[in-house]
Coordinates of C-alpha atoms and ligand atoms in Angstrom, one line a residue:
Chain A
M209 CA 32.7 -5.8 -46.3
A210 CA 33.6 -3.4 -43.6
V211 CA 31.6 -0.5 -44.9
E212 CA 27.8 -0.6 -44.9
I213 CA 25.7 1.5 -47.1
E214 CA 22.3 2.7 -46.0
R215 CA 20.0 4.3 -48.6
R216 CA 17.5 6.6 -47.1
P217 CA 14.2 7.6 -48.9
L218 CA 13.7 11.3 -49.3
I219 CA 10.4 11.4 -47.6
V220 CA 9.6 9.3 -44.6
E221 CA 6.1 9.2 -43.1
R222 CA 6.1 9.8 -39.4
T223 CA 3.5 8.8 -36.9
E224 CA 3.3 9.5 -33.2
V225 CA 1.5 7.5 -30.6
H226 CA 0.3 9.0 -27.3
R227 CA 1.6 6.9 -24.5
Y228 CA 1.4 8.8 -21.2
P229 CA -0.7 11.7 -20.1
A230 CA 1.0 14.6 -18.2
S231 CA -0.4 13.3 -14.9
A232 CA 1.2 9.9 -15.4
R233 CA 4.5 11.6 -16.3
V234 CA 4.6 13.8 -13.3
N235 CA 3.7 10.9 -11.1
H236 CA 6.5 8.8 -12.6
W237 CA 9.1 11.5 -12.2
I238 CA 8.2 12.2 -8.6
T239 CA 8.6 8.5 -7.9
A240 CA 11.9 8.3 -9.8
F241 CA 13.3 11.3 -8.1
S242 CA 12.4 10.2 -4.7
F243 CA 13.8 6.8 -5.4
I244 CA 17.2 8.3 -6.4
L245 CA 17.3 10.4 -3.3
L246 CA 16.4 7.4 -1.2
T247 CA 19.2 5.4 -2.8
L248 CA 21.8 8.1 -2.2
S249 CA 20.7 8.8 1.4
G250 CA 20.3 5.1 2.2
L251 CA 23.6 4.0 0.7
A252 CA 25.3 6.8 2.7
L253 CA 24.3 4.9 5.9
F254 CA 24.9 1.5 4.3
H255 CA 28.6 1.5 4.1
P256 CA 31.4 3.7 5.6
S257 CA 32.9 4.2 2.2
L258 CA 29.7 5.9 1.0
F259 CA 29.2 8.1 4.1
F260 CA 30.4 11.1 2.1
L261 CA 27.0 11.0 0.3
T262 CA 25.6 12.5 3.5
D263 CA 27.2 15.8 2.3
L264 CA 24.5 16.0 -0.4
F265 CA 21.9 16.2 2.3
G266 CA 23.6 18.6 4.6
G267 CA 25.3 16.1 6.9
G268 CA 24.7 12.8 8.6
A269 CA 21.9 13.9 11.0
N270 CA 20.0 15.5 8.1
T271 CA 20.4 12.5 5.9
R272 CA 19.1 10.3 8.7
A273 CA 16.1 12.7 9.2
F274 CA 15.2 13.2 5.5
H275 CA 15.5 9.7 4.3
P276 CA 12.3 8.3 5.8
W277 CA 10.3 11.3 4.8
I278 CA 11.4 10.8 1.2
G279 CA 10.3 7.2 1.7
V280 CA 6.8 8.4 2.6
V281 CA 6.7 10.5 -0.6
L282 CA 7.9 7.5 -2.6
A283 CA 5.3 5.2 -1.0
L284 CA 2.5 7.7 -1.7
S285 CA 3.6 8.5 -5.2
F286 CA 4.2 4.8 -6.1
S287 CA 0.8 3.9 -4.8
V288 CA -0.8 6.2 -7.3
L289 CA 1.4 4.9 -10.1
F290 CA 0.5 1.3 -9.1
V291 CA -3.3 2.0 -9.4
R292 CA -2.7 3.6 -12.8
F293 CA -0.5 0.9 -14.3
W294 CA -1.3 -2.5 -12.6
K295 CA -3.9 -3.6 -15.2
H296 CA -1.4 -3.3 -18.0
N297 CA 1.1 -5.4 -16.1
L298 CA -1.0 -8.6 -15.8
W299 CA 0.9 -11.6 -17.0
N300 CA -0.1 -13.4 -20.2
R301 CA 1.1 -16.1 -22.6
D302 CA 3.2 -13.7 -24.7
D303 CA 5.1 -12.8 -21.5
T304 CA 5.9 -16.5 -20.9
Q305 CA 7.1 -16.8 -24.4
W306 CA 9.2 -13.6 -24.2
T307 CA 10.8 -14.8 -21.0
K308 CA 11.8 -18.1 -22.7
Q309 CA 13.4 -16.2 -25.4
I310 CA 15.4 -13.9 -23.1
G311 CA 18.5 -14.6 -25.1
D312 CA 16.9 -13.0 -28.2
V313 CA 15.8 -10.1 -26.1
V314 CA 19.2 -9.3 -24.7
A315 CA 20.8 -9.7 -28.2
G316 CA 18.2 -7.3 -29.6
H317 CA 16.6 -9.8 -32.0
E318 CA 13.1 -8.4 -31.5
E319 CA 11.8 -9.7 -34.8
K320 CA 12.0 -13.2 -33.3
L321 CA 9.7 -12.3 -30.4
P322 CA 6.0 -12.4 -30.2
E323 CA 4.0 -9.2 -30.7
L324 CA 3.6 -7.5 -27.4
G325 CA 1.0 -5.4 -25.6
K326 CA 1.8 -2.2 -23.7
Y327 CA 4.5 -3.7 -21.7
N328 CA 6.9 -6.6 -22.1
A329 CA 7.6 -9.3 -19.5
G330 CA 10.8 -7.5 -18.3
Q331 CA 8.9 -4.3 -17.6
K332 CA 6.2 -6.3 -15.8
M333 CA 8.7 -8.0 -13.6
V334 CA 10.3 -4.7 -12.7
F335 CA 6.8 -3.4 -12.0
W336 CA 5.8 -6.2 -9.6
G337 CA 9.3 -6.5 -8.1
T338 CA 9.5 -2.8 -7.2
A339 CA 5.9 -2.9 -5.9
L340 CA 6.7 -5.7 -3.6
L341 CA 10.0 -4.3 -2.5
I342 CA 8.5 -0.8 -1.8
V343 CA 5.9 -2.4 0.5
V344 CA 8.7 -4.3 2.3
L345 CA 10.9 -1.2 2.4
F346 CA 8.1 0.9 3.7
A347 CA 7.1 -1.6 6.4
S348 CA 10.6 -2.3 7.6
G349 CA 11.5 1.4 7.3
L350 CA 8.7 2.4 9.7
V351 CA 10.0 -0.1 12.2
I352 CA 13.5 1.4 12.2
W353 CA 12.2 5.0 12.0
D354 CA 13.4 5.6 15.6
E355 CA 12.5 9.2 15.8
Y356 CA 8.7 8.5 15.8
F357 CA 8.3 4.8 16.2
H358 CA 10.9 3.7 18.7
G359 CA 9.9 1.1 21.3
L360 CA 6.7 0.1 19.4
V361 CA 8.1 -3.4 18.6
S362 CA 10.7 -5.6 20.3
I363 CA 14.4 -5.1 19.8
G364 CA 14.6 -8.4 17.9
T365 CA 12.0 -7.2 15.4
N366 CA 14.0 -4.0 15.1
R367 CA 17.1 -5.8 14.3
L368 CA 15.3 -8.0 11.7
A369 CA 13.7 -4.9 10.2
A370 CA 17.1 -3.3 9.7
L371 CA 18.5 -6.4 8.0
V372 CA 15.4 -6.8 5.8
H373 CA 15.4 -3.1 4.9
S374 CA 19.0 -3.2 3.7
L375 CA 18.5 -6.4 1.7
A376 CA 15.3 -5.1 0.1
A377 CA 17.0 -1.8 -0.7
I378 CA 19.9 -3.6 -2.5
A379 CA 17.3 -5.7 -4.5
A380 CA 15.3 -2.6 -5.4
I381 CA 18.5 -0.7 -6.5
L382 CA 19.4 -3.7 -8.7
L383 CA 16.0 -3.7 -10.3
I384 CA 16.0 0.0 -10.9
I385 CA 19.4 -0.3 -12.6
V386 CA 17.8 -2.8 -15.0
H387 CA 14.9 -0.4 -15.5
I388 CA 17.1 2.7 -16.2
Y389 CA 19.4 0.8 -18.5
A390 CA 16.4 -0.6 -20.5
G391 CA 15.3 3.0 -21.0
I392 CA 18.8 4.0 -22.2
W393 CA 19.3 0.9 -24.4
V394 CA 15.9 1.0 -26.2
K395 CA 16.1 4.2 -28.1
G396 CA 13.0 6.4 -28.2
S397 CA 11.6 5.2 -24.9
V398 CA 12.5 8.2 -22.7
R399 CA 10.4 10.6 -24.8
G400 CA 7.4 8.6 -23.9
M401 CA 7.9 9.6 -20.3
T402 CA 9.2 13.1 -20.9
Q403 CA 6.9 14.3 -23.7
G404 CA 4.1 11.7 -23.5
N405 CA 4.4 10.2 -27.0
V406 CA 6.5 7.8 -28.9
T407 CA 7.0 7.3 -32.6
G408 CA 4.9 4.8 -34.4
G409 CA 8.0 2.9 -35.4
W410 CA 9.0 2.5 -31.8
A411 CA 5.5 1.1 -30.9
W412 CA 5.7 -1.2 -34.0
R413 CA 9.0 -2.5 -33.1
H414 CA 8.5 -3.0 -29.3
H415 CA 4.8 -3.1 -28.6
R416 CA 3.0 -4.0 -31.8
K417 CA -0.2 -5.4 -30.2
W418 CA -0.5 -2.2 -28.2
L419 CA 0.0 -0.2 -31.4
R420 CA -2.7 -2.2 -33.2
S421 CA -5.2 -1.5 -30.4
E422 CA -4.3 2.2 -30.4
V423 CA -4.8 2.4 -34.1
K424 CA -8.2 0.7 -33.7
G425 CA -8.9 3.3 -31.1
D426 CA -9.5 1.2 -28.0
G427 CA -6.4 2.1 -26.1
D428 CA -7.0 4.3 -23.1
G429 CA -3.8 6.2 -23.6
H430 CA -2.4 5.6 -20.2
Chain B
M346 CA 35.7 14.5 22.6
A347 CA 39.3 14.6 21.5
S348 CA 41.5 11.6 22.2
Y349 CA 43.8 12.1 25.2
Q350 CA 47.2 10.6 25.0
S351 CA 46.3 7.9 27.5
L352 CA 43.1 7.3 25.6
D353 CA 44.5 6.3 22.2
I354 CA 41.8 5.0 19.9
K355 CA 41.7 1.3 19.2
R356 CA 38.5 1.2 17.2
R357 CA 36.3 3.8 15.6
S358 CA 32.8 3.2 14.2
A359 CA 32.2 3.1 10.5
S360 CA 35.9 3.7 9.7
T361 CA 38.0 1.6 7.4
S362 CA 41.4 3.2 8.2
T363 CA 43.9 1.5 10.5
P364 CA 44.1 3.0 14.0
P365 CA 47.6 3.9 15.2
V366 CA 49.2 0.9 16.9
V367 CA 52.8 1.8 17.7
R368 CA 52.0 3.2 21.2
S369 CA 49.7 0.5 22.4
T370 CA 51.1 -0.1 25.8
A371 CA 48.0 1.2 27.6
L372 CA 46.7 -1.1 30.4
E373 CA 43.2 -2.2 30.2
V374 CA 41.0 -0.8 32.9
A375 CA 37.9 -2.2 34.5
K376 CA 35.2 -1.3 36.9
L377 CA 34.3 -4.1 39.3
I378 CA 30.8 -4.0 40.8
D379 CA 30.5 -6.3 43.8
V380 CA 26.7 -6.9 43.9
S381 CA 27.1 -8.7 47.3
K382 CA 28.4 -5.5 48.9
C383 CA 25.8 -3.0 47.4
I384 CA 23.3 -1.5 49.9
G385 CA 21.3 0.2 47.2
C386 CA 21.9 3.8 48.4
K387 CA 22.2 5.2 44.9
A388 CA 25.1 7.4 45.8
C389 CA 26.7 6.3 42.5
Q390 CA 23.6 7.4 40.6
A391 CA 23.8 10.8 42.2
A392 CA 27.6 11.1 41.6
C393 CA 27.1 10.3 38.0
L394 CA 24.5 13.0 37.5
E395 CA 26.6 15.5 39.3
W396 CA 29.9 14.8 37.6
N397 CA 28.4 14.7 34.2
N398 CA 26.2 17.7 34.8
L399 CA 23.0 15.8 34.1
K400 CA 19.5 16.3 35.5
E401 CA 16.9 13.6 35.6
E402 CA 13.2 14.6 35.5
I403 CA 11.3 14.1 38.7
G404 CA 9.5 10.8 38.2
V405 CA 6.6 9.0 39.8
N406 CA 6.7 6.3 42.4
T407 CA 5.1 3.0 41.2
G408 CA 5.9 1.1 44.4
V409 CA 9.4 -0.1 43.5
Y410 CA 12.8 1.3 44.4
D411 CA 14.0 1.7 40.8
N412 CA 14.2 5.4 40.2
P413 CA 14.1 6.4 37.4
H414 CA 12.3 3.3 36.0
D415 CA 14.8 2.8 33.2
L416 CA 18.0 4.2 31.8
T417 CA 17.5 7.5 30.1
P418 CA 19.6 9.9 28.1
N419 CA 20.2 11.6 31.4
S420 CA 20.6 8.6 33.7
W421 CA 23.5 6.6 32.5
T422 CA 23.5 4.3 35.5
L423 CA 20.6 2.9 37.4
M424 CA 20.2 0.6 40.5
R425 CA 17.8 -2.2 39.6
F426 CA 16.2 -3.9 42.6
T427 CA 15.0 -7.5 42.5
E428 CA 13.3 -9.4 45.3
W429 CA 14.1 -13.1 45.0
D430 CA 13.1 -16.1 47.0
N431 CA 16.0 -18.5 46.9
P432 CA 14.4 -22.0 46.4
D433 CA 17.5 -23.8 47.7
T434 CA 17.7 -22.0 51.1
G435 CA 14.2 -20.6 51.4
D436 CA 15.9 -17.3 52.1
F437 CA 14.5 -14.0 50.7
E438 CA 17.3 -12.1 48.9
W439 CA 17.4 -8.5 47.8
L440 CA 19.4 -8.3 44.6
I441 CA 20.6 -4.9 43.7
R442 CA 22.4 -4.5 40.4
K443 CA 24.0 -1.3 39.1
D444 CA 23.0 -1.2 35.4
G445 CA 24.9 0.7 32.8
C446 CA 27.2 0.2 29.9
M447 CA 29.5 -2.8 30.2
H448 CA 32.2 -1.4 27.9
C449 CA 32.4 -4.6 25.9
A450 CA 35.7 -5.7 24.3
D451 CA 33.6 -6.5 21.2
P452 CA 31.0 -3.7 21.3
G453 CA 27.8 -4.3 19.4
C454 CA 27.0 -0.6 19.4
L455 CA 30.2 0.3 17.6
K456 CA 29.7 -2.5 15.1
A457 CA 26.2 -1.2 14.2
C458 CA 27.0 2.5 14.1
P459 CA 27.0 4.0 10.6
A460 CA 28.6 7.3 11.5
P461 CA 32.4 7.5 11.3
G462 CA 33.8 8.2 14.7
A463 CA 30.5 8.5 16.6
I464 CA 31.6 5.6 18.8
V465 CA 35.2 4.9 19.7
Q466 CA 36.9 2.3 21.8
Y467 CA 40.1 3.4 23.5
T468 CA 43.1 1.1 24.0
N469 CA 42.3 1.0 27.7
G470 CA 39.0 -0.6 26.8
I471 CA 36.5 2.2 27.4
V472 CA 33.8 2.6 24.8
D473 CA 32.8 6.2 24.3
F474 CA 30.1 8.0 22.3
V475 CA 31.4 11.1 20.5
S476 CA 28.2 13.2 20.3
E477 CA 29.4 15.6 17.6
N478 CA 29.6 12.7 15.2
C479 CA 26.4 11.0 16.2
I480 CA 23.5 11.2 13.7
G481 CA 20.8 9.9 15.9
C482 CA 19.9 6.8 13.9
A483 CA 19.7 4.5 17.0
Y484 CA 21.6 1.7 15.2
C485 CA 23.7 1.4 18.4
V486 CA 20.5 0.5 20.3
K487 CA 20.0 -2.4 17.9
G488 CA 23.6 -3.4 18.2
C489 CA 23.9 -3.5 22.0
P490 CA 23.3 -6.9 23.6
F491 CA 22.7 -5.2 27.0
N492 CA 20.0 -2.6 26.0
I493 CA 22.1 0.4 27.1
P494 CA 22.2 3.4 24.7
R495 CA 19.4 5.9 24.9
I496 CA 18.6 8.5 22.3
S497 CA 17.6 11.9 23.5
Q498 CA 14.4 13.3 22.0
V499 CA 15.8 16.8 22.6
D500 CA 19.0 16.6 20.5
R501 CA 18.7 13.1 19.0
K502 CA 22.1 12.1 20.2
A503 CA 22.9 8.7 21.8
Y504 CA 24.0 8.7 25.5
K505 CA 25.4 6.2 27.9
C506 CA 28.0 5.7 30.6
T507 CA 31.4 7.0 29.5
L508 CA 33.2 5.1 32.3
C509 CA 34.3 8.7 33.2
S510 CA 36.8 8.6 30.3
D511 CA 37.5 12.2 31.1
R512 CA 38.5 11.4 34.7
V513 CA 40.3 8.3 33.7
A514 CA 42.4 10.3 31.2
V515 CA 43.8 12.3 34.1
G516 CA 44.4 9.4 36.4
Q517 CA 41.1 9.5 38.4
G518 CA 38.6 6.7 39.0
P519 CA 35.0 7.0 37.9
A520 CA 32.7 9.3 39.9
C521 CA 30.5 6.4 40.9
A522 CA 33.4 4.4 42.3
K523 CA 34.6 7.4 44.3
A524 CA 31.1 7.9 45.8
C525 CA 30.3 4.4 46.8
P526 CA 30.2 4.2 50.7
T527 CA 30.8 0.4 50.8
A528 CA 33.4 0.2 48.1
A529 CA 31.1 -2.1 46.2
I530 CA 32.4 -0.3 43.1
M531 CA 36.1 -0.6 42.5
F532 CA 38.2 0.6 39.7
G533 CA 41.7 -0.3 38.4
T534 CA 43.4 -2.4 35.8
K535 CA 41.4 -5.3 34.5
D536 CA 44.0 -7.7 35.9
D537 CA 43.9 -6.2 39.4
M538 CA 40.1 -6.2 39.3
K539 CA 40.1 -9.9 38.5
E540 CA 42.4 -10.6 41.4
Q541 CA 40.2 -8.6 43.7
A542 CA 37.1 -10.5 42.4
D543 CA 38.8 -13.8 43.1
R544 CA 39.4 -12.9 46.7
R545 CA 35.7 -11.8 47.1
I546 CA 34.5 -14.9 45.4
T547 CA 36.5 -17.2 47.7
D548 CA 35.0 -15.3 50.7
L549 CA 31.5 -15.6 49.3
K550 CA 31.9 -19.3 48.7
S551 CA 33.2 -19.9 52.2
R552 CA 29.9 -18.3 53.4
G553 CA 27.6 -20.7 51.5
F554 CA 27.3 -19.0 48.1
S555 CA 28.7 -21.9 46.2
N556 CA 27.8 -20.5 42.8
A557 CA 29.5 -17.1 43.4
G558 CA 31.6 -15.9 40.5
L559 CA 32.8 -13.2 38.2
Y560 CA 30.5 -11.9 35.4
D561 CA 32.9 -11.1 32.5
P562 CA 31.0 -12.5 29.6
Q563 CA 33.2 -14.0 26.9
G564 CA 30.5 -13.8 24.2
V565 CA 31.3 -10.1 23.8
G566 CA 35.1 -10.7 24.3
G567 CA 34.8 -9.9 28.0
T568 CA 33.7 -6.5 29.5
H569 CA 35.4 -3.6 31.2
V570 CA 32.6 -3.4 33.7
M571 CA 32.4 -6.7 35.6
Y572 CA 30.1 -8.0 38.4
V573 CA 30.8 -10.2 41.3
L574 CA 27.5 -12.2 41.6
H575 CA 26.5 -14.5 44.4
H576 CA 24.6 -16.6 41.8
L577 CA 26.7 -16.6 38.7
D578 CA 24.8 -19.6 37.5
K579 CA 21.6 -17.5 37.2
P580 CA 22.5 -14.0 36.1
E581 CA 18.9 -13.4 34.8
I582 CA 17.6 -13.1 38.3
Y583 CA 19.6 -9.8 38.6
A584 CA 16.9 -7.8 36.7
G585 CA 17.5 -9.7 33.4
L586 CA 21.3 -9.7 33.2
P587 CA 21.8 -11.9 30.1
K588 CA 23.4 -15.3 30.7
D589 CA 25.5 -15.5 27.5
P590 CA 25.3 -12.0 25.8
Q591 CA 26.4 -11.9 22.2
I592 CA 26.0 -9.5 19.3
S593 CA 22.8 -10.7 17.7
P594 CA 23.3 -12.8 14.6
L595 CA 20.8 -10.5 12.9
V596 CA 23.1 -7.6 13.6
S597 CA 26.2 -9.6 12.4
A598 CA 24.4 -10.5 9.2
W599 CA 23.3 -6.9 8.7
K600 CA 26.7 -5.4 9.4
G601 CA 28.8 -8.3 8.0
G602 CA 30.8 -8.9 4.8
A603 CA 27.6 -9.2 2.8
K604 CA 27.6 -5.4 2.6
L605 CA 30.7 -5.4 0.4
F606 CA 29.1 -8.2 -1.7
A607 CA 26.0 -6.1 -2.1
L608 CA 28.0 -3.0 -3.3
G609 CA 29.9 -5.3 -5.6
A610 CA 26.6 -6.6 -7.1
I611 CA 25.4 -3.0 -7.7
A612 CA 28.7 -2.1 -9.4
F613 CA 28.6 -5.3 -11.4
A614 CA 25.1 -4.5 -12.7
A615 CA 26.1 -0.9 -13.7
V616 CA 29.3 -2.1 -15.4
G617 CA 27.5 -5.0 -17.0
A618 CA 24.9 -2.6 -18.5
F619 CA 27.7 -0.5 -19.9
F620 CA 29.3 -3.4 -21.6
H621 CA 26.0 -4.8 -22.9
H622 CA 25.6 -1.5 -24.7
T623 CA 29.2 -1.6 -25.9
I624 CA 28.7 -5.1 -27.3
V625 CA 25.1 -5.2 -28.6
G626 CA 24.8 -1.5 -29.4
P627 CA 21.7 0.6 -29.1
N628 CA 18.3 -0.9 -29.8
K629 CA 17.2 1.5 -32.5
V630 CA 14.0 1.9 -34.3
S631 CA 14.5 1.5 -38.1
E632 CA 12.9 3.5 -40.9
T633 CA 11.1 0.3 -41.9
D634 CA 9.5 0.2 -38.5
E635 CA 8.3 3.8 -39.0
E636 CA 7.0 2.9 -42.4
N637 CA 5.2 -0.1 -41.1
A638 CA 3.6 1.9 -38.4
A639 CA 2.5 4.6 -40.8
D640 CA 0.9 1.9 -43.0
L641 CA -0.9 0.4 -40.0
A642 CA -2.1 3.9 -39.1
E643 CA -3.3 4.5 -42.6
E644 CA -5.1 1.2 -42.7
G645 CA -6.7 2.0 -39.4
A646 CA -7.8 5.3 -40.9
Q647 CA -9.4 3.3 -43.7
A648 CA -7.0 4.9 -46.3
A649 CA -5.2 2.8 -48.8
P650 CA -1.5 2.6 -48.1
T651 CA 0.6 4.5 -50.5
P652 CA 2.5 2.1 -52.8
E653 CA 5.8 4.0 -52.5
T654 CA 6.2 3.4 -48.8
R655 CA 5.1 -0.2 -49.2
A656 CA 7.8 -0.9 -51.7
L657 CA 10.5 -0.1 -49.1
Ligands
LIG1446 C1 9.5 3.4 1.4 C2 9.8 4.0 2.5 C3 11.1 4.0 3.2 C4 11.2 4.3 4.6 C5 10.1 4.7 5.5 C6 12.6 4.1 4.9 C7 13.1 4.3 6.2 C8 14.4 4.1 6.5 C9 15.0 4.3 7.8 C10 14.2 4.9 9.0 C11 16.3 4.0 7.8 C12 17.3 4.1 8.9 C13 18.1 5.3 8.8 C14 17.3 6.5 9.3 O1 17.1 6.7 10.5 O2 17.0 7.3 8.4 C15 16.6 3.6 6.5 C16 17.8 3.1 6.0 C17 18.1 2.8 4.7 N1 17.3 2.9 3.6 FE1 15.3 3.3 3.7 N2 13.3 3.8 3.8 C18 12.4 3.7 2.8 C19 12.7 3.3 1.4 C20 14.0 3.1 1.0 C21 14.3 2.9 -0.4 C22 13.3 2.9 -1.6 C23 15.6 2.7 -0.5 C24 16.5 2.4 -1.7 C25 16.2 1.6 -2.6 C26 16.1 2.7 0.9 C27 17.4 2.5 1.2 C28 17.9 2.5 2.5 C29 19.2 2.1 2.9 C30 20.3 1.5 1.9 C31 19.4 2.3 4.3 C32 20.6 2.0 5.1 C33 20.4 0.6 5.7 C34 21.6 0.1 6.4 O3 22.5 0.9 6.8 O4 21.7 -1.1 6.6 N3 15.1 2.9 1.7 N4 15.4 3.6 5.7
LIG1447 S1 22.6 7.0 17.3 FE1 24.2 5.4 17.9 S2 24.5 4.3 16.0 FE2 23.5 6.2 15.4 S3 25.3 7.6 14.9 FE3 24.7 7.9 17.1 S4 26.1 6.6 18.2 FE4 26.1 5.9 16.1
LIG1448 S1 27.2 -2.5 26.8 FE1 26.2 -1.9 24.9 S2 26.6 0.3 24.8 FE2 28.1 -0.6 26.2 S3 29.9 -1.1 25.0 FE3 28.6 -3.0 25.1 S4 27.4 -2.8 23.2 FE4 28.2 -0.8 23.6

């Protein structure tokens, strides 16, 4: 039948679960905003066809000058985020199972997956991946930050750093695309980071173990 | 700097458009530096400062003749002095090389530069930095196999020898060539300079320098500044002149076709995400999920779940 009927009960109970305190939200959005700015200013220098992006920053020289400073903001902000979140991102058996069932994940068959804690394996991979890449980007970025650090290492190291920085940047951008799309696809996620809470149903569906521990009262709310 | 008619642009940094090719009859020029005739007087260095209106800071003497000690944003050419004991003859030789941009046929600086039109190569072979387009990133420094460009800490622009493109455009030779008292610096078409070099090399060979030859390294497609060396077999003894200069493979990898591949991967990820959503649809929380959560919360609060919601 081409028409589906959905009957809605008149009264539906609603629950809300606290997911992120304001400090974590602010921390996240500073990180996200600097990442976007870094992507735009970095890609402007990456390929001639994207040089027009320098107009967003007031020209090529300004883009060149701002980019590394935004990188410093990102590195500081992400460090705080890392200290906040790393414990929740440790790998466990459920994550291995989840990864094996990636087909069900992508198809949205969540009922077939194990119950999950605060984060799923995909989120954990994005977490550790970006952490590693930001370290690499920061280190290689300092080497090619000619304005302040020229001549500190050999020209060969400089060339290597430029290559590594651009490769790591592409990898990081790809990871962030996955991260952003996951937020768009899984409805009800964004409010966790904008308002601090999610609906109980969202938690039940995607992070049931976490919901159970929150209900018991031993979640720390972060 | 604008392009003069005799200085049509052949290549332009970070540009994908095709340069004009119809009027491509310009002869390639070259500067020939005959190291065997140089007396180290630095008249060329002075002429360069004067013509280009540059002032070098007063430096310190560290016991060598090199002055300043390295190329700088103000010193686009520099005499490098080397004292060398020739093991074959036992002779002491004073090697004096005029360092500066080689005006490569395949310039690493231009390949690396991310700013459109900050580096251009004219049809006559001169490689020129166009300061108004330069963003000061120092990628050219990484690209150059000869360690030539210098970034000014005052205006963060890259500087190097222009081969006096402004003089050449109006039919003059470079200021350094004009000033050289021994005619160790010559200027003309590249073909003429090669012929001239041949005559010098024959002469040097007849006087015992059996390895004399012309330094016109093919690893960078040849250069528009060439040296006559008495010891072409050992260019490194001339203050580290590279034996087989090439654009570093790291720079080629960094600036190569992989860039387009990377942009393609980013576009693919974004488009892929769009179509995933189109095919699978949003991952929505159902009312049942909400009910279950409410039940769980009520259980947690030690309250009995309400039968109506359970029935759903
Ligand atoms: C974490 C600290 C970072 C620092 C210190 C840093 C520093 C730099 C520097 C110094 C440059 C050379 C251009 C210039 O002079 O501004 C550069 C280029 C670039 N950066 Fe970063 N960066 C950082 C993070 C990032 C991030 C997170 C991204 C994006 C994901 C990124 C993407 C790029 C790209 C695409 C380029 C151009 C590379 C090329 O043309 O090959 N950077 N960065
Ligand atoms: S510093 Fe060098 S590479 Fe960078 S824009 Fe200027 S000329 Fe181009
Ligand atoms: S010597 Fe260096 S600066 Fe000069 S053209 Fe060659 S690569 Fe460019």
